[in-house]
CSV table of N, CA and C in Angstrom, one decimal:
chain,number,residue,atom,x,y,z
A,107,MET,N,75.3,123.7,102.8
A,107,MET,CA,75.1,123.0,101.5
A,107,MET,C,73.7,123.4,101.0
A,108,ASN,N,73.7,123.7,99.7
A,108,ASN,CA,72.4,124.1,99.1
A,108,ASN,C,71.6,122.9,98.7
A,109,ASN,N,70.4,123.2,98.3
A,109,ASN,CA,69.4,122.1,98.1
A,109,ASN,C,69.8,121.2,96.9
A,110,LYS,N,70.5,121.7,95.9
A,110,LYS,CA,71.0,120.9,94.8
A,110,LYS,C,72.0,119.9,95.3
A,111,LEU,N,72.9,120.3,96.1
A,111,LEU,CA,73.9,119.4,96.6
A,111,LEU,C,73.3,118.4,97.6
A,112,ARG,N,72.4,118.9,98.4
A,112,ARG,CA,71.7,117.9,99.4
A,112,ARG,C,71.0,116.9,98.7
A,113,LYS,N,70.3,117.2,97.6
A,113,LYS,CA,69.6,116.2,96.8
A,113,LYS,C,70.6,115.2,96.2
A,114,LYS,N,71.7,115.7,95.7
A,114,LYS,CA,72.7,114.9,95.0
A,114,LYS,C,73.3,113.9,96.1
A,115,LEU,N,73.5,114.4,97.3
A,115,LEU,CA,74.0,113.6,98.5
A,115,LEU,C,73.0,112.5,98.8
A,116,HIS,N,71.7,112.8,98.9
A,116,HIS,CA,70.7,111.8,99.1
A,116,HIS,C,70.7,110.7,98.0
A,117,LYS,N,70.9,111.1,96.8
A,117,LYS,CA,70.9,110.1,95.7
A,117,LYS,C,72.1,109.1,95.9
A,118,ILE,N,73.2,109.7,96.2
A,118,ILE,CA,74.5,108.9,96.4
A,118,ILE,C,74.3,108.0,97.7
A,119,ILE,N,73.8,108.5,98.7
A,119,ILE,CA,73.6,107.7,99.9
A,119,ILE,C,72.6,106.5,99.5
A,120,ALA,N,71.5,106.8,98.9
A,120,ALA,CA,70.6,105.7,98.5
A,120,ALA,C,71.2,104.7,97.6
A,121,ALA,N,72.0,105.2,96.6
A,121,ALA,CA,72.7,104.3,95.7
A,121,ALA,C,73.7,103.4,96.5
A,122,ALA,N,74.4,104.1,97.4
A,122,ALA,CA,75.4,103.3,98.1
A,122,ALA,C,74.7,102.2,99.0
A,123,VAL,N,73.6,102.6,99.6
A,123,VAL,CA,72.9,101.6,100.4
A,123,VAL,C,72.4,100.5,99.5
A,124,LEU,N,71.8,100.7,98.3
A,124,LEU,CA,71.4,99.7,97.4
A,124,LEU,C,72.6,98.8,97.1
A,125,PHE,N,73.7,99.5,96.8
A,125,PHE,CA,75.0,98.8,96.4
A,125,PHE,C,75.4,97.7,97.4
A,126,VAL,N,75.6,98.2,98.7
A,126,VAL,CA,76.1,97.5,99.8
A,126,VAL,C,75.0,96.3,100.1
A,127,VAL,N,73.8,96.6,100.1
A,127,VAL,CA,72.8,95.5,100.2
A,127,VAL,C,72.9,94.4,99.1
A,128,ALA,N,73.0,94.9,97.9
A,128,ALA,CA,73.1,94.0,96.8
A,128,ALA,C,74.3,93.1,96.8
A,129,MET,N,75.4,93.6,97.4
A,129,MET,CA,76.6,92.8,97.6
A,129,MET,C,76.4,91.5,98.4
A,130,PHE,N,75.4,91.6,99.4
A,130,PHE,CA,75.1,90.5,100.2
A,130,PHE,C,73.9,89.6,99.7
A,131,LEU,N,73.4,89.9,98.6
A,131,LEU,CA,72.3,89.1,98.1
A,131,LEU,C,72.7,88.2,97.0
A,132,GLY,N,73.8,87.5,97.1
A,132,GLY,CA,74.4,86.6,96.1
A,132,GLY,C,73.5,85.4,95.8
A,133,GLN,N,72.8,84.9,96.9
A,133,GLN,CA,71.9,83.7,96.8
A,133,GLN,C,70.7,84.1,95.9
A,134,TRP,N,70.3,85.3,95.8
A,134,TRP,CA,69.2,85.7,94.9
A,134,TRP,C,69.6,86.6,93.8
A,135,PRO,N,70.2,86.0,92.8
A,135,PRO,CA,70.8,86.7,91.6
A,135,PRO,C,69.9,87.8,91.0
A,136,TYR,N,68.6,87.5,90.8
A,136,TYR,CA,67.8,88.4,90.1
A,136,TYR,C,67.5,89.7,91.0
A,137,VAL,N,67.4,89.5,92.4
A,137,VAL,CA,67.1,90.6,93.2
A,137,VAL,C,68.3,91.4,93.2
A,138,GLN,N,69.5,90.7,93.3
A,138,GLN,CA,70.9,91.4,93.4
A,138,GLN,C,71.0,92.3,92.1
A,139,ALA,N,70.7,91.7,90.9
A,139,ALA,CA,70.9,92.5,89.7
A,139,ALA,C,70.0,93.7,89.6
A,140,ALA,N,68.7,93.4,90.1
A,140,ALA,CA,67.8,94.6,90.1
A,140,ALA,C,68.3,95.7,91.0
A,141,MET,N,68.8,95.4,92.2
A,141,MET,CA,69.3,96.4,93.1
A,141,MET,C,70.5,97.0,92.5
A,142,PHE,N,71.4,96.3,91.8
A,142,PHE,CA,72.6,96.9,91.2
A,142,PHE,C,72.1,97.9,90.1
A,143,VAL,N,71.1,97.5,89.4
A,143,VAL,CA,70.6,98.3,88.2
A,143,VAL,C,70.0,99.6,88.8
A,144,ALA,N,69.2,99.4,89.9
A,144,ALA,CA,68.7,100.6,90.6
A,144,ALA,C,69.8,101.6,91.1
A,145,ALA,N,70.8,101.0,91.7
A,145,ALA,CA,71.8,101.9,92.2
A,145,ALA,C,72.6,102.6,91.0
A,146,TYR,N,72.8,101.8,89.9
A,146,TYR,CA,73.4,102.4,88.8
A,146,TYR,C,72.6,103.5,88.1
A,147,LEU,N,71.3,103.3,88.0
A,147,LEU,CA,70.4,104.3,87.5
A,147,LEU,C,70.3,105.6,88.4
A,148,LEU,N,70.3,105.3,89.7
A,148,LEU,CA,70.3,106.5,90.5
A,148,LEU,C,71.6,107.4,90.4
A,149,THR,N,72.7,106.8,90.2
A,149,THR,CA,74.0,107.5,90.1
A,149,THR,C,74.3,107.9,88.6
A,150,GLY,N,73.9,107.0,87.7
A,150,GLY,CA,74.3,107.2,86.3
A,150,GLY,C,73.4,107.8,85.3
A,151,ALA,N,72.1,107.8,85.6
A,151,ALA,CA,71.1,108.3,84.6
A,151,ALA,C,71.5,109.7,84.1
A,152,GLU,N,71.8,110.5,85.1
A,152,GLU,CA,72.1,112.0,84.7
A,152,GLU,C,73.3,112.1,83.9
A,153,ILE,N,74.3,111.2,84.2
A,153,ILE,CA,75.6,111.3,83.5
A,153,ILE,C,75.4,110.7,82.0
A,154,ILE,N,74.6,109.7,81.9
A,154,ILE,CA,74.4,109.2,80.5
A,154,ILE,C,73.6,110.2,79.7
A,155,ALA,N,72.6,110.8,80.4
A,155,ALA,CA,71.7,111.9,79.7
A,155,ALA,C,72.7,113.0,79.2
A,156,LYS,N,73.7,113.4,80.1
A,156,LYS,CA,74.6,114.6,79.7
A,156,LYS,C,75.5,114.1,78.6
A,157,ALA,N,75.9,112.9,78.6
A,157,ALA,CA,76.7,112.3,77.5
A,157,ALA,C,76.0,112.3,76.2
A,158,TRP,N,74.7,111.9,76.3
A,158,TRP,CA,73.9,111.8,75.0
A,158,TRP,C,73.7,113.3,74.4
A,159,ARG,N,73.5,114.2,75.3
A,159,ARG,CA,73.4,115.6,74.9
A,159,ARG,C,74.6,116.2,74.3
A,160,GLY,N,75.8,115.7,74.9
A,160,GLY,CA,77.1,116.0,74.4
A,160,GLY,C,77.3,115.5,73.0
A,161,MET,N,76.9,114.2,72.9
A,161,MET,CA,77.1,113.5,71.5
A,161,MET,C,76.4,114.3,70.5
A,162,LYS,N,75.1,114.7,70.8
A,162,LYS,CA,74.4,115.4,69.8
A,162,LYS,C,74.9,116.8,69.5
A,163,SER,N,75.6,117.3,70.3
A,163,SER,CA,76.1,118.8,70.1
A,163,SER,C,77.6,118.6,69.7
A,164,ALA,N,78.1,117.5,69.4
A,164,ALA,CA,79.4,117.3,68.8
A,164,ALA,C,80.5,117.5,69.9
A,165,GLN,N,80.2,117.4,71.1
A,165,GLN,CA,81.2,117.4,72.2
A,165,GLN,C,81.3,116.0,72.8
A,166,ILE,N,82.0,115.2,72.0
A,166,ILE,CA,81.9,113.7,72.4
A,166,ILE,C,82.8,113.4,73.5
A,167,PHE,N,84.1,113.9,73.6
A,167,PHE,CA,85.0,113.4,74.5
A,167,PHE,C,85.1,114.2,75.8
A,168,ASP,N,83.9,114.4,76.5
A,168,ASP,CA,84.0,115.0,77.7
A,168,ASP,C,83.8,113.9,78.8
A,169,GLU,N,84.0,114.3,80.1
A,169,GLU,CA,84.0,113.4,81.2
A,169,GLU,C,82.7,112.5,81.3
A,170,ASN,N,81.6,113.0,80.9
A,170,ASN,CA,80.3,112.4,81.0
A,170,ASN,C,80.3,111.2,80.0
A,171,PHE,N,80.8,111.5,78.7
A,171,PHE,CA,80.9,110.4,77.8
A,171,PHE,C,81.8,109.3,78.2
A,172,LEU,N,83.0,109.7,78.6
A,172,LEU,CA,84.0,108.7,79.0
A,172,LEU,C,83.5,107.9,80.3
A,173,MET,N,82.8,108.4,81.2
A,173,MET,CA,82.3,107.6,82.3
A,173,MET,C,81.2,106.8,81.8
A,174,SER,N,80.4,107.2,80.9
A,174,SER,CA,79.2,106.4,80.4
A,174,SER,C,79.9,105.2,79.6
A,175,VAL,N,80.8,105.4,78.8
A,175,VAL,CA,81.5,104.3,78.0
A,175,VAL,C,82.1,103.3,78.9
A,176,ALA,N,82.8,103.8,80.0
A,176,ALA,CA,83.5,102.9,80.9
A,176,ALA,C,82.5,102.0,81.6
A,177,THR,N,81.4,102.7,82.1
A,177,THR,CA,80.5,101.9,82.9
A,177,THR,C,79.5,101.0,82.1
A,178,ILE,N,79.2,101.4,80.9
A,178,ILE,CA,78.4,100.6,79.9
A,178,ILE,C,79.2,99.5,79.5
A,179,GLY,N,80.6,99.6,79.3
A,179,GLY,CA,81.5,98.5,79.0
A,179,GLY,C,81.5,97.5,80.1
A,180,ALA,N,81.5,98.0,81.3
A,180,ALA,CA,81.6,97.0,82.4
A,180,ALA,C,80.2,96.2,82.5
A,181,LEU,N,79.1,97.0,82.3
A,181,LEU,CA,77.8,96.3,82.3
A,181,LEU,C,77.8,95.2,81.1
A,182,CYS,N,78.4,95.5,79.9
A,182,CYS,CA,78.3,94.6,78.8
A,182,CYS,C,79.2,93.4,79.1
A,183,ILE,N,80.2,93.5,79.8
A,183,ILE,CA,81.0,92.2,80.1
A,183,ILE,C,80.5,91.5,81.3
A,184,GLY,N,79.4,92.1,81.9
A,184,GLY,CA,78.8,91.3,83.0
A,184,GLY,C,79.3,91.7,84.3
A,185,ASN,N,80.1,92.7,84.5
A,185,ASN,CA,80.6,93.2,85.7
A,185,ASN,C,79.8,94.4,86.3
A,186,ILE,N,78.6,94.0,86.7
A,186,ILE,CA,77.6,95.0,87.2
A,186,ILE,C,78.1,95.8,88.4
A,187,PRO,N,78.7,95.0,89.4
A,187,PRO,CA,79.2,95.8,90.6
A,187,PRO,C,80.3,96.8,90.3
A,188,GLU,N,81.1,96.5,89.3
A,188,GLU,CA,82.1,97.4,88.9
A,188,GLU,C,81.6,98.7,88.4
A,189,ALA,N,80.6,98.5,87.5
A,189,ALA,CA,79.9,99.7,86.8
A,189,ALA,C,79.3,100.6,87.9
A,190,VAL,N,78.6,99.9,88.8
A,190,VAL,CA,77.9,100.8,89.9
A,190,VAL,C,79.0,101.5,90.7
A,191,SER,N,80.1,100.7,91.1
A,191,SER,CA,81.0,101.4,92.0
A,191,SER,C,81.8,102.5,91.3
A,192,VAL,N,82.1,102.3,90.0
A,192,VAL,CA,82.8,103.4,89.2
A,192,VAL,C,81.8,104.6,89.2
A,193,MET,N,80.5,104.5,88.9
A,193,MET,CA,79.7,105.6,88.8
A,193,MET,C,79.4,106.2,90.2
A,194,LEU,N,79.4,105.4,91.2
A,194,LEU,CA,79.1,105.9,92.6
A,194,LEU,C,80.4,106.7,93.0
A,195,PHE,N,81.6,106.2,92.8
A,195,PHE,CA,82.8,107.0,93.1
A,195,PHE,C,82.9,108.3,92.3
A,196,TYR,N,82.5,108.2,91.1
A,196,TYR,CA,82.6,109.4,90.3
A,196,TYR,C,81.6,110.5,90.9
A,197,GLN,N,80.4,110.0,91.2
A,197,GLN,CA,79.5,111.1,91.8
A,197,GLN,C,79.9,111.5,93.0
A,198,VAL,N,80.5,110.8,93.8
A,198,VAL,CA,81.0,111.2,95.2
A,198,VAL,C,82.1,112.4,94.9
A,199,GLY,N,83.0,112.1,93.8
A,199,GLY,CA,84.0,113.1,93.5
A,199,GLY,C,83.3,114.4,93.0
A,200,GLU,N,82.3,114.2,92.2
A,200,GLU,CA,81.6,115.4,91.7
A,200,GLU,C,81.0,116.2,92.8
A,201,LEU,N,80.4,115.5,93.8
A,201,LEU,CA,79.7,116.2,95.0
A,201,LEU,C,80.8,117.0,95.7
A,202,PHE,N,82.0,116.4,96.0
A,202,PHE,CA,83.0,117.1,96.7
A,202,PHE,C,83.4,118.3,95.8
A,203,GLN,N,83.6,118.2,94.6
A,203,GLN,CA,84.0,119.4,93.7
A,203,GLN,C,82.9,120.5,93.8
A,204,SER,N,81.7,120.1,93.6
A,204,SER,CA,80.6,121.1,93.7
A,204,SER,C,80.5,121.8,95.0
A,205,TYR,N,80.8,121.1,96.1
A,205,TYR,CA,80.7,121.6,97.5
A,205,TYR,C,81.9,122.6,97.6
A,206,ALA,N,83.2,122.2,97.1
A,206,ALA,CA,84.3,123.1,97.2
A,206,ALA,C,84.0,124.4,96.3
A,207,VAL,N,83.5,124.2,95.1
A,207,VAL,CA,83.2,125.4,94.3
A,207,VAL,C,82.3,126.3,94.9
A,208,ASP,N,81.2,125.8,95.6
A,208,ASP,CA,80.1,126.5,96.2
A,208,ASP,C,80.8,127.3,97.4
A,209,LYS,N,81.7,126.7,98.2
A,209,LYS,CA,82.3,127.3,99.3
A,209,LYS,C,83.2,128.5,98.8
A,210,SER,N,83.9,128.2,97.8
A,210,SER,CA,84.8,129.2,97.2
A,210,SER,C,84.0,130.5,96.7
A,211,ARG,N,82.9,130.2,96.1
A,211,ARG,CA,82.1,131.3,95.6
A,211,ARG,C,81.5,132.2,96.8
A,212,LYS,N,81.2,131.4,97.8
A,212,LYS,CA,80.6,132.2,99.0
A,212,LYS,C,81.9,133.0,99.6
A,213,SER,N,83.0,132.4,99.7
A,213,SER,CA,84.1,133.1,100.2
A,213,SER,C,84.5,134.3,99.4
A,214,ILE,N,84.4,134.2,98.1
A,214,ILE,CA,84.8,135.4,97.3
A,214,ILE,C,83.7,136.4,97.4
A,215,ALA,N,82.4,136.1,97.5
A,215,ALA,CA,81.3,137.0,97.6
A,215,ALA,C,81.5,137.8,99.0
A,216,SER,N,81.9,137.0,100.1
A,216,SER,CA,82.0,137.7,101.3
A,216,SER,C,83.2,138.8,101.3
A,217,LEU,N,84.3,138.4,100.5
A,217,LEU,CA,85.4,139.2,100.4
A,217,LEU,C,85.0,140.5,99.6
A,218,MET,N,84.1,140.4,98.7
A,218,MET,CA,83.7,141.6,98.0
A,218,MET,C,82.9,142.5,98.9
A,219,ASN,N,82.4,142.1,99.9
A,219,ASN,CA,81.6,143.0,100.8
A,219,ASN,C,82.4,143.8,101.7
A,220,ILE,N,83.8,143.6,101.7
A,220,ILE,CA,84.7,144.4,102.6
A,220,ILE,C,85.3,145.7,101.9
A,221,ARG,N,84.8,145.8,100.7
A,221,ARG,CA,85.4,147.1,100.0
A,221,ARG,C,84.7,148.3,100.7
A,222,PRO,N,85.4,149.5,100.7
A,222,PRO,CA,84.8,150.6,101.4
A,222,PRO,C,83.7,151.3,100.4
A,223,ASP,N,82.8,151.8,101.1
A,223,ASP,CA,81.7,152.4,100.4
A,223,ASP,C,82.0,154.0,100.2
A,224,TYR,N,82.8,154.4,101.2
A,224,TYR,CA,83.2,155.8,101.2
A,224,TYR,C,84.5,156.0,101.8
A,225,ALA,N,85.2,157.1,101.6
A,225,ALA,CA,86.4,157.5,102.2
A,225,ALA,C,86.2,158.8,103.1
A,226,ASN,N,86.9,158.8,104.2
A,226,ASN,CA,86.8,160.0,105.1
A,226,ASN,C,88.0,161.0,104.7
A,227,LEU,N,87.6,162.0,103.9
A,227,LEU,CA,88.7,163.0,103.5
A,227,LEU,C,88.7,164.0,104.6
A,228,LEU,N,90.0,164.3,105.0
A,228,LEU,CA,90.2,165.4,106.0
A,228,LEU,C,90.5,166.6,105.2
A,229,LYS,N,89.7,167.6,105.3
A,229,LYS,CA,89.8,169.0,104.5
A,229,LYS,C,89.6,170.1,105.5
A,230,ASN,N,90.5,171.0,105.6
A,230,ASN,CA,90.4,172.1,106.6
A,230,ASN,C,89.9,171.7,108.0
A,231,GLU,N,90.6,170.7,108.5
A,231,GLU,CA,90.4,170.2,109.9
A,231,GLU,C,89.0,169.5,110.0
A,232,GLN,N,88.3,169.3,108.9
A,232,GLN,CA,86.9,168.6,109.0
A,232,GLN,C,86.9,167.4,108.1
A,233,GLU,N,86.1,166.4,108.6
A,233,GLU,CA,86.0,165.1,107.8
A,233,GLU,C,84.8,165.3,106.8
A,234,GLU,N,85.1,164.9,105.5
A,234,GLU,CA,84.1,164.8,104.6
A,234,GLU,C,84.0,163.5,104.0
A,235,LYS,N,82.8,162.8,103.8
A,235,LYS,CA,82.7,161.6,103.2
A,235,LYS,C,82.6,161.7,101.7
A,236,ILE,N,83.5,161.0,101.0
A,236,ILE,CA,83.5,161.0,99.5
A,236,ILE,C,83.6,159.6,99.0
A,237,LEU,N,83.3,159.5,97.7
A,237,LEU,CA,83.4,158.2,97.1
A,237,LEU,C,84.9,157.7,96.9
A,238,PRO,N,85.2,156.5,97.1
A,238,PRO,CA,86.7,156.1,97.0
A,238,PRO,C,87.3,156.6,95.7
A,239,ASP,N,86.6,156.6,94.7
A,239,ASP,CA,87.2,157.1,93.3
A,239,ASP,C,87.6,158.5,93.3
A,240,GLU,N,87.1,159.2,94.2
A,240,GLU,CA,87.3,160.7,94.4
A,240,GLU,C,88.6,161.0,95.1
A,241,VAL,N,89.2,160.0,95.7
A,241,VAL,CA,90.4,160.4,96.5
A,241,VAL,C,91.5,160.6,95.5
A,242,LYS,N,92.4,161.6,95.8
A,242,LYS,CA,93.5,162.0,94.9
A,242,LYS,C,94.8,161.9,95.6
A,243,ILE,N,95.8,161.8,94.9
A,243,ILE,CA,97.1,161.8,95.5
A,243,ILE,C,97.4,163.0,96.2
A,244,GLY,N,97.9,162.9,97.5
A,244,GLY,CA,98.1,164.2,98.3
A,244,GLY,C,97.0,164.3,99.3
A,245,ASP,N,95.8,163.8,99.0
A,245,ASP,CA,94.7,164.0,100.0
A,245,ASP,C,95.0,163.3,101.4
A,246,THR,N,94.5,163.7,102.4
A,246,THR,CA,94.6,163.1,103.7
A,246,THR,C,93.2,162.5,104.0
A,247,ILE,N,93.3,161.2,104.3
A,247,ILE,CA,92.0,160.5,104.7
A,247,ILE,C,92.2,159.9,106.1
A,248,TYR,N,91.1,159.8,106.8
A,248,TYR,CA,91.0,159.1,108.1
A,248,TYR,C,90.6,157.7,107.9
A,249,VAL,N,91.2,156.8,108.7
A,249,VAL,CA,90.8,155.4,108.7
A,249,VAL,C,90.0,155.2,109.9
A,250,THR,N,88.7,155.0,109.7
A,250,THR,CA,87.7,154.9,110.8
A,250,THR,C,87.2,153.5,111.0
A,251,SER,N,87.4,152.6,110.2
A,251,SER,CA,86.8,151.3,110.3
A,251,SER,C,87.7,150.5,111.3
A,252,ASP,N,87.3,149.3,111.6
A,252,ASP,CA,88.1,148.4,112.5
A,252,ASP,C,89.2,147.8,111.8
A,253,MET,N,89.3,147.8,110.4
A,253,MET,CA,90.3,147.3,109.7
A,253,MET,C,91.5,148.2,109.6
A,254,LEU,N,92.7,147.6,109.5
A,254,LEU,CA,93.9,148.5,109.4
A,254,LEU,C,94.2,148.8,107.9
A,255,ALA,N,94.8,149.9,107.7
A,255,ALA,CA,95.2,150.2,106.4
A,255,ALA,C,96.7,150.0,106.3
A,256,ILE,N,97.0,149.5,105.2
A,256,ILE,CA,98.5,149.1,105.1
A,256,ILE,C,99.0,149.6,103.7
A,257,TRP,N,100.1,150.4,103.6
A,257,TRP,CA,100.6,150.7,102.4
A,257,TRP,C,102.2,150.6,102.5
A,258,SER,N,102.7,150.6,101.4
A,258,SER,CA,104.2,150.5,101.4
A,258,SER,C,104.9,151.6,100.7
A,259,GLU,N,106.0,152.1,101.2
A,259,GLU,CA,106.8,153.1,100.5
A,259,GLU,C,108.1,152.4,100.0
A,260,PRO,N,108.2,152.4,98.7
A,260,PRO,CA,109.4,151.7,98.1
A,260,PRO,C,110.7,152.4,98.4
A,261,SER,N,111.7,151.6,98.7
A,261,SER,CA,113.0,152.2,99.0
A,261,SER,C,114.0,151.3,98.0
A,262,GLU,N,115.2,151.6,98.1
A,262,GLU,CA,116.1,150.9,97.2
A,262,GLU,C,116.3,149.4,97.4
A,263,ASP,N,116.4,149.1,98.8
A,263,ASP,CA,116.7,147.7,99.1
A,263,ASP,C,115.5,147.0,99.8
A,264,SER,N,114.5,147.7,100.1
A,264,SER,CA,113.4,147.0,100.8
A,264,SER,C,112.1,147.9,100.7
A,265,ARG,N,111.1,147.4,101.3
A,265,ARG,CA,109.8,148.1,101.3
A,265,ARG,C,109.5,148.3,102.7
A,266,LYS,N,109.1,149.6,103.0
A,266,LYS,CA,108.7,149.9,104.3
A,266,LYS,C,107.2,149.8,104.5
A,267,ILE,N,106.7,149.0,105.4
A,267,ILE,CA,105.2,148.8,105.5
A,267,ILE,C,104.7,149.7,106.7
A,268,THR,N,103.7,150.4,106.5
A,268,THR,CA,103.2,151.3,107.5
A,268,THR,C,101.7,150.8,107.9
A,269,THR,N,101.5,150.7,109.1
A,269,THR,CA,100.2,150.3,109.5
A,269,THR,C,99.5,151.3,110.3
A,270,LEU,N,98.2,151.6,110.0
A,270,LEU,CA,97.5,152.7,110.6
A,270,LEU,C,96.4,152.0,111.5
A,271,LYS,N,96.2,152.5,112.7
A,271,LYS,CA,95.1,152.0,113.5
A,271,LYS,C,93.9,152.9,113.4
A,272,GLN,N,92.9,152.4,114.0
A,272,GLN,CA,91.6,153.3,113.9
A,272,GLN,C,91.8,154.7,114.4
A,273,LYS,N,91.2,155.6,113.6
A,273,LYS,CA,91.2,157.0,113.7
A,273,LYS,C,92.6,157.7,113.4
A,274,ASP,N,93.4,157.0,112.7
A,274,ASP,CA,94.7,157.5,112.4
A,274,ASP,C,94.6,158.3,111.0
A,275,GLU,N,95.5,159.1,110.8
A,275,GLU,CA,95.6,159.9,109.5
A,275,GLU,C,96.5,159.2,108.5
A,276,MET,N,96.1,159.3,107.3
A,276,MET,CA,96.9,158.7,106.2
A,276,MET,C,97.1,159.7,105.1
A,277,LYS,N,98.2,159.8,104.6
A,277,LYS,CA,98.4,160.6,103.4
A,277,LYS,C,98.5,159.7,102.2
A,278,VAL,N,97.7,160.1,101.2
A,278,VAL,CA,97.5,159.2,100.1
A,278,VAL,C,98.9,159.5,99.2
A,279,LEU,N,99.6,158.4,99.1
A,279,LEU,CA,100.9,158.5,98.2
A,279,LEU,C,100.7,158.0,96.8
A,280,GLU,N,99.9,156.9,96.7
A,280,GLU,CA,99.7,156.4,95.3
A,280,GLU,C,98.4,155.7,95.3
A,281,ILE,N,97.7,155.8,94.1
A,281,ILE,CA,96.4,155.2,94.0
A,281,ILE,C,96.5,154.3,92.8
A,282,SER,N,96.1,152.9,93.0
A,282,SER,CA,96.2,152.0,91.9
A,282,SER,C,94.7,152.0,91.3
A,283,LYS,N,94.6,151.7,90.0
A,283,LYS,CA,93.3,151.7,89.4
A,283,LYS,C,92.4,150.7,90.1
A,284,ASN,N,91.1,151.0,90.4
A,284,ASN,CA,90.2,150.2,91.0
A,284,ASN,C,90.7,149.4,92.2
A,285,TRP,N,91.4,150.1,93.1
A,285,TRP,CA,92.0,149.5,94.3
A,285,TRP,C,91.0,148.9,95.3
A,286,TYR,N,89.8,149.4,95.2
A,286,TYR,CA,88.8,149.0,96.2
A,286,TYR,C,87.9,147.9,95.7
A,287,LYS,N,87.9,147.5,94.5
A,287,LYS,CA,87.0,146.5,93.9
A,287,LYS,C,87.5,145.1,94.0
C-alpha cells in the first residue's frame, strides 16, 4: 500500500472512530454533533472540494457532486449520522477501488518485465544474440530461459501446441507484429 492510500486509510479509521464514539454520546448532543461534523469533514471535505471544482469546470454530474448533494441533503434535514455514514462508506469503496487499481498496475508492470531482451539465433552451429525484432521466418532460435516457448501449428480441425524446454531448438514459423511487447 502506497503512502497516499495509507493516509486515506488513516483518515477513514479516524472518522470511523469518531462516528462510533459519537453514536454513544446521545446525552451530550453538542459534543455528539461536533464529533459527527468532525467525522464528516475528515471523510467529506475532499469530496466536496472536488465537487466544487467540477461545478466550476462545467462537469456537474460526477460522483463527487452526487455524493455531496446526498450528504448535504441529509445534513439539511437533520440526519447527521446518515450523512457521515454515507460519506464514510463511499470513502471505504474508493479506498478499495484505489487499492485494486494500484495492484493491477503493479501486476501489469511486472508482466512487462518478462519480455525478452534478445533472441539466441542459431547460425552455422553457433549461437548469436540478436534483438527480437531481427528474428525472421525460417530462423532457428534457442530457448535458453527458464520459461517455456509455446507456439501452435494450425490444422484443419484443431491446433497442435508444441512446448519447448530449456535449451531446445525452435524453428520460427510465424512472427506477429510486436509479439514481445
